[in-house]
Amino acid sequence: MTSAFAAPPRSAAWAHQEARSGFEVVHFHGDDGGGHAIEGCTTAVEEGDAWVVEYRITVDASWRTRTARVTGTSEAGRRSTELRGDGEGHWLVDGEAAPHLDGCFDVDLESSAMTNAFPVHRMALPVGGQGRAPAAYVRALGLGVERLEQGYARTADEGGHQRYDYEAPVFDVACRLVYDGSGLVLAYPGIAIRAA
């Protein structure tokens, strides 16, 4: 069985848990080439810091991130950053080459549960399949861009939901992510739960 997903809904939302208090709302817009423009916003309080991160991300028909415009507002002020991927694993960050991101096809926002949809759509793993999915990782505070090594392994589906064992060793994270029929996270232990 492959990981074919239905088209994403027009909108979705997540309540953040444990790691932070907050909420994320996202809207999806299809394009003529089969890709999507994704607009979202997260407001949160984490370790006493209140912040807002707004984003607009485009993905192509294969769910490879092509652009990401991220704007963050916190006590330190307002800042924006722009990432551009060529679809072949090369990136520009604010117009400058970013060789440390070579081989990444996804943007992963620290502020977002939604961005965990990108690798599972792109890799289309069968049950029992696994894959590495390094990502261009954008921090919530300061919007620093780092390389994040992560992996996904698809386990048996249950109740009509796809399940993946996820790991990000640099954060000492290993958990099971549950996805709905459109490939959006329903449950991300310790991080977020789908609200709409």
CSV table of C-alpha atoms in Angstrom, one decimal:
chain,number,residue,atom,x,y,z
A,1,MET,CA,0.0,0.0,0.0
A,2,THR,CA,1.4,3.4,-0.9
A,3,SER,CA,0.9,6.7,1.0
A,4,ALA,CA,-1.4,8.4,-1.5
A,5,PHE,CA,-3.2,11.2,0.2
A,6,ALA,CA,-6.4,13.2,-0.6
A,7,ALA,CA,-6.0,16.9,-1.4
A,8,PRO,CA,-5.5,19.0,1.6
A,9,PRO,CA,-8.6,20.8,3.1
A,10,ARG,CA,-9.1,24.5,2.6
A,11,SER,CA,-8.0,25.1,6.2
A,12,ALA,CA,-6.7,23.3,9.3
A,13,ALA,CA,-5.7,24.2,12.9
A,14,TRP,CA,-3.7,22.8,15.7
A,15,ALA,CA,-3.5,23.5,19.5
A,16,HIS,CA,0.0,23.3,20.7
A,17,GLN,CA,0.7,21.3,23.9
A,18,GLU,CA,3.4,20.9,26.5
A,19,ALA,CA,6.3,22.4,24.7
A,20,ARG,CA,4.4,25.7,24.3
A,21,SER,CA,0.9,27.2,24.7
A,22,GLY,CA,-0.5,28.4,21.4
A,23,PHE,CA,-2.5,27.9,18.3
A,24,GLU,CA,-1.7,27.5,14.6
A,25,VAL,CA,-4.1,28.1,11.7
A,26,VAL,CA,-3.3,27.4,8.0
A,27,HIS,CA,-5.0,27.8,4.7
A,28,PHE,CA,-4.2,25.8,1.5
A,29,HIS,CA,-4.6,27.1,-2.1
A,30,GLY,CA,-4.0,24.8,-5.0
A,31,ASP,CA,-2.3,26.0,-8.2
A,32,ASP,CA,-2.6,25.1,-11.8
A,33,GLY,CA,0.6,23.0,-11.8
A,34,GLY,CA,-0.6,20.7,-9.0
A,35,GLY,CA,1.3,22.4,-6.2
A,36,HIS,CA,0.0,24.4,-3.3
A,37,ALA,CA,0.4,27.8,-1.7
A,38,ILE,CA,0.1,27.5,2.1
A,39,GLU,CA,-0.5,30.5,4.4
A,40,GLY,CA,-0.4,30.1,8.1
A,41,CYS,CA,0.2,31.7,11.4
A,42,THR,CA,1.2,30.5,14.9
A,43,THR,CA,0.8,32.5,18.1
A,44,ALA,CA,2.4,31.1,21.2
A,45,VAL,CA,4.0,31.5,24.6
A,46,GLU,CA,7.1,29.4,25.2
A,47,GLU,CA,9.3,29.6,28.3
A,48,GLY,CA,7.8,33.0,29.0
A,49,ASP,CA,8.4,34.4,25.5
A,50,ALA,CA,5.3,35.4,23.5
A,51,TRP,CA,5.7,35.3,19.7
A,52,VAL,CA,3.9,35.2,16.4
A,53,VAL,CA,5.2,33.5,13.3
A,54,GLU,CA,3.4,34.0,9.9
A,55,TYR,CA,4.4,32.1,6.8
A,56,ARG,CA,3.6,31.6,3.2
A,57,ILE,CA,5.1,28.5,1.7
A,58,THR,CA,4.8,27.1,-1.8
A,59,VAL,CA,5.3,23.5,-2.7
A,60,ASP,CA,5.4,21.9,-6.2
A,61,ALA,CA,3.3,19.0,-7.4
A,62,SER,CA,5.8,16.6,-5.7
A,63,TRP,CA,5.6,18.5,-2.4
A,64,ARG,CA,9.1,19.8,-2.6
A,65,THR,CA,9.3,23.3,-1.0
A,66,ARG,CA,10.1,25.9,-3.5
A,67,THR,CA,9.6,29.1,-1.5
A,68,ALA,CA,9.0,30.1,2.1
A,69,ARG,CA,8.5,33.6,3.4
A,70,VAL,CA,8.5,33.6,7.2
A,71,THR,CA,7.9,36.6,9.4
A,72,GLY,CA,8.3,36.6,13.2
A,73,THR,CA,7.3,39.1,15.8
A,74,SER,CA,8.5,38.9,19.4
A,75,GLU,CA,9.7,41.2,22.2
A,76,ALA,CA,12.9,41.5,20.2
A,77,GLY,CA,11.0,43.1,17.2
A,78,ARG,CA,9.8,42.0,13.8
A,79,ARG,CA,12.0,40.0,11.4
A,80,SER,CA,11.5,38.2,8.1
A,81,THR,CA,13.4,35.7,6.1
A,82,GLU,CA,12.9,34.1,2.7
A,83,LEU,CA,14.0,30.7,1.5
A,84,ARG,CA,14.1,29.6,-2.1
A,85,GLY,CA,14.6,26.0,-3.2
A,86,ASP,CA,15.4,24.9,-6.7
A,87,GLY,CA,13.7,21.5,-6.3
A,88,GLU,CA,17.0,19.8,-6.6
A,89,GLY,CA,18.2,20.2,-3.0
A,90,HIS,CA,19.9,23.7,-3.3
A,91,TRP,CA,18.8,26.8,-1.4
A,92,LEU,CA,19.0,30.5,-1.2
A,93,VAL,CA,18.4,32.2,2.2
A,94,ASP,CA,17.7,35.9,1.9
A,95,GLY,CA,19.2,35.7,-1.6
A,96,GLU,CA,22.5,34.1,-0.5
A,97,ALA,CA,23.6,30.5,-1.3
A,98,ALA,CA,23.1,28.2,1.7
A,99,PRO,CA,25.3,25.1,1.0
A,100,HIS,CA,24.7,23.8,4.5
A,101,LEU,CA,21.2,23.0,3.3
A,102,ASP,CA,22.3,21.0,0.2
A,103,GLY,CA,20.2,17.8,-0.1
A,104,CYS,CA,17.1,19.3,1.7
A,105,PHE,CA,13.8,19.3,-0.1
A,106,ASP,CA,11.6,20.5,2.8
A,107,VAL,CA,11.2,23.5,5.0
A,108,ASP,CA,10.4,22.7,8.6
A,109,LEU,CA,9.2,25.5,10.8
A,110,GLU,CA,9.9,25.2,14.6
A,111,SER,CA,6.6,27.1,15.1
A,112,SER,CA,4.5,24.7,12.9
A,113,ALA,CA,2.9,21.3,13.2
A,114,MET,CA,1.8,21.6,9.5
A,115,THR,CA,5.2,21.4,8.0
A,116,ASN,CA,5.6,17.7,9.0
A,117,ALA,CA,3.2,17.1,6.1
A,118,PHE,CA,5.8,17.9,3.5
A,119,PRO,CA,8.2,14.9,3.8
A,120,VAL,CA,5.5,12.2,4.1
A,121,HIS,CA,3.8,13.6,0.9
A,122,ARG,CA,7.1,13.9,-0.9
A,123,MET,CA,8.5,10.5,0.0
A,124,ALA,CA,5.3,8.5,-0.5
A,125,LEU,CA,6.5,5.7,1.7
A,126,PRO,CA,4.8,2.3,1.6
A,127,VAL,CA,4.0,0.5,4.9
A,128,GLY,CA,7.3,-0.6,6.3
A,129,GLY,CA,9.3,2.0,4.3
A,130,GLN,CA,11.6,4.5,5.8
A,131,GLY,CA,13.5,7.5,4.6
A,132,ARG,CA,15.8,10.3,5.7
A,133,ALA,CA,14.3,13.8,5.3
A,134,PRO,CA,16.8,16.5,6.2
A,135,ALA,CA,15.1,19.9,6.2
A,136,ALA,CA,15.8,23.6,6.2
A,137,TYR,CA,14.7,24.3,9.8
A,138,VAL,CA,13.5,27.8,10.7
A,139,ARG,CA,13.6,28.7,14.4
A,140,ALA,CA,10.6,30.5,15.9
A,141,LEU,CA,12.6,33.1,17.7
A,142,GLY,CA,15.1,35.0,15.5
A,143,LEU,CA,14.2,32.9,12.4
A,144,GLY,CA,17.7,31.4,12.2
A,145,VAL,CA,17.9,28.7,9.5
A,146,GLU,CA,19.6,25.4,10.3
A,147,ARG,CA,19.9,22.0,8.8
A,148,LEU,CA,17.7,19.5,10.6
A,149,GLU,CA,18.4,15.8,10.2
A,150,GLN,CA,15.3,13.7,10.6
A,151,GLY,CA,13.8,10.4,9.6
A,152,TYR,CA,10.4,8.9,9.0
A,153,ALA,CA,9.4,5.2,9.1
A,154,ARG,CA,5.9,4.3,8.1
A,155,THR,CA,4.2,1.7,10.4
A,156,ALA,CA,1.0,-0.1,9.9
A,157,ASP,CA,-2.1,2.1,9.3
A,158,GLU,CA,-4.8,2.1,11.9
A,159,GLY,CA,-8.3,3.4,11.9
A,160,GLY,CA,-7.8,4.9,8.4
A,161,HIS,CA,-4.8,6.9,9.6
A,162,GLN,CA,-1.2,6.7,8.5
A,163,ARG,CA,1.4,6.4,11.3
A,164,TYR,CA,5.0,7.2,11.1
A,165,ASP,CA,7.8,6.7,13.6
A,166,TYR,CA,9.6,10.1,13.6
A,167,GLU,CA,13.1,10.9,14.9
A,168,ALA,CA,15.2,14.1,15.1
A,169,PRO,CA,18.3,13.1,17.0
A,170,VAL,CA,19.6,16.6,17.6
A,171,PHE,CA,16.5,17.3,19.7
A,172,ASP,CA,16.5,13.8,21.2
A,173,VAL,CA,13.0,13.4,19.7
A,174,ALA,CA,11.6,10.0,18.8
A,175,CYS,CA,7.8,9.6,18.6
A,176,ARG,CA,4.9,8.3,16.5
A,177,LEU,CA,3.1,10.8,14.3
A,178,VAL,CA,-0.5,10.2,13.2
A,179,TYR,CA,-1.7,11.7,9.9
A,180,ASP,CA,-5.2,12.1,8.5
A,181,GLY,CA,-6.3,11.1,5.0
A,182,SER,CA,-4.9,14.4,3.5
A,183,GLY,CA,-1.5,13.9,5.1
A,184,LEU,CA,-1.8,16.4,7.8
A,185,VAL,CA,-0.6,15.6,11.4
A,186,LEU,CA,-3.4,14.7,13.8
A,187,ALA,CA,-1.2,14.1,16.8
A,188,TYR,CA,2.4,15.1,17.4
A,189,PRO,CA,3.1,14.0,21.0
A,190,GLY,CA,4.2,16.8,23.3
A,191,ILE,CA,3.9,19.4,20.4
A,192,ALA,CA,0.4,19.7,19.0
A,193,ILE,CA,-2.9,18.1,18.3
A,194,ARG,CA,-5.3,18.8,15.4
A,195,ALA,CA,-8.1,21.1,16.4
A,196,ALA,CA,-9.9,21.6,13.1
